[in-house]
Structures are given as C-alpha cells and as structure tokens.
Amino acid sequence: MTTGISYLLITGVPGSGKTTLARKLCRQPGYNRWASWTTRAPRPGEIAGFDYLFVTAAEFGTAEAAGQMLESISGPGGARYGLPRLENGAAKGRWVAIVDENAIDRVAGMLAPADAGTVRLEVPRNVAELRLRARGDHEDDVAVRLAWARRPVRQ
C-alpha cells in the first residue's frame, strides 16, 4: 500500500555530486529535502536546515540515544552523520535523502519497498578531487575524504 510518500535515496563517494543532485530535484514541485544531521561545520554555500542540520555532538548523541535516527555513521574526520526518522504527518510527496553507501540498502529496507528508490553516483577519483577542491574543502579534508571514498562498501 502506498502512503502518498515516496523516497529517493542518493549515495556516492565524497565529491560525486549528491548534494547538487538533491538541490536540483528539490527545485521541482512535489520534492522535499530529507536532511541528515551532522556534527561537522558547514562548508561554504551549504544551507543549514536544507543540506544538513548542523548540530553539536551532544545534540546528535541525545537524538541517537532516543532512537530518532534511522541510521547513523562516523564519517570522514570523525564527524557524525545521521538520517532522522520522518515524523508522522510528514508532507506527502517525494523525499530526497543523501545516505552513506554502507547504509543505503539497510535504509531502503526500512522503507516500504514500493515507495523507495536508490541512486548511486559514481565519478572518477580525479573528478571527485576537483569537485572537493572547487567547493572549498581544506586540503587536509580533501585527503581525508578521498581516503574515506576508498573504504570497502559493505553489502
């Protein structure tokens, strides 16, 4: 049975264009952004409350302990990322979320199968590196994110 809510889960390595795709989709009528929480600082150009909800480690830990996260991970550089559960009464329409590669199958499995789709963005390493630098990531962060992208994906 469909609920009038559908989900598009986007995944890919850092710098693959996940946020760019989510922003473009959410400019279309009927698309809503399902923003993840993160404990990292905002990057230049990121929109708080749309791209991510930027929270403290304590706020994240409290939400996670209360079962408010559908999934959570420790990301590059030790920052925490988590996809919050959608509340009852969430707007009908298409919800667009960015999900870690190691969690996408698990998250999709928690949603009604007929209502969830997944997209995996793949780009060559040199393109990802250029995109990371172009968005203003610090040199040290670029190296950490590229190393993160090489970790094995659990199926």
CSV table of C-alpha atoms in Angstrom, one decimal, residues 69-125:
chain,number,residue,atom,x,y,z
A,69,MET,CA,17.9,8.3,13.8
A,70,LEU,CA,17.0,5.9,11.1
A,71,GLU,CA,20.8,5.4,10.5
A,72,SER,CA,24.0,7.0,11.7
A,73,ILE,CA,27.7,6.7,10.9
A,74,SER,CA,31.0,8.2,11.9
A,75,GLY,CA,32.2,9.9,8.7
A,76,PRO,CA,35.4,11.3,7.4
A,77,GLY,CA,37.4,13.1,10.1
A,78,GLY,CA,35.3,11.6,12.8
A,79,ALA,CA,32.2,13.8,12.1
A,80,ARG,CA,28.9,12.1,12.9
A,81,TYR,CA,26.1,11.9,10.2
A,82,GLY,CA,22.6,10.5,10.7
A,83,LEU,CA,19.3,10.4,8.8
A,84,PRO,CA,16.5,11.3,11.2
A,85,ARG,CA,13.2,9.4,11.1
A,86,LEU,CA,10.5,11.3,9.3
A,87,GLU,CA,7.8,12.3,11.8
A,88,ASN,CA,4.2,11.2,11.5
A,89,GLY,CA,2.4,13.9,9.5
A,90,ALA,CA,5.4,14.5,7.1
A,91,ALA,CA,4.3,16.2,3.9
A,92,LYS,CA,3.2,14.0,1.1
A,93,GLY,CA,5.4,13.9,-1.9
A,94,ARG,CA,8.9,12.7,-2.8
A,95,TRP,CA,11.5,12.9,0.0
A,96,VAL,CA,15.1,13.1,-1.2
A,97,ALA,CA,17.8,12.0,1.2
A,98,ILE,CA,21.6,11.5,1.0
A,99,VAL,CA,22.6,8.2,2.6
A,100,ASP,CA,26.1,6.7,3.2
A,101,GLU,CA,27.0,3.8,0.8
A,102,ASN,CA,27.3,1.4,3.7
A,103,ALA,CA,23.7,2.2,4.9
A,104,ILE,CA,21.7,2.6,1.7
A,105,ASP,CA,20.5,-1.0,1.5
A,106,ARG,CA,19.6,-1.0,5.2
A,107,VAL,CA,17.7,2.3,5.0
A,108,ALA,CA,15.9,1.3,1.8
A,109,GLY,CA,14.9,-1.9,3.5
A,110,MET,CA,13.3,0.0,6.4
A,111,LEU,CA,11.0,1.9,4.0
A,112,ALA,CA,8.1,0.4,2.1
A,113,PRO,CA,9.8,-1.3,-0.9
A,114,ALA,CA,7.3,0.1,-3.5
A,115,ASP,CA,8.0,3.6,-2.2
A,116,ALA,CA,11.8,3.7,-2.1
A,117,GLY,CA,14.3,4.2,-4.9
A,118,THR,CA,18.1,4.5,-4.8
A,119,VAL,CA,20.6,6.3,-6.9
A,120,ARG,CA,24.4,5.7,-6.7
A,121,LEU,CA,26.6,8.4,-8.2
A,122,GLU,CA,29.9,7.3,-9.5
A,123,VAL,CA,32.7,9.6,-10.7
A,124,PRO,CA,36.4,9.1,-11.4
A,125,ARG,CA,38.6,9.9,-8.5
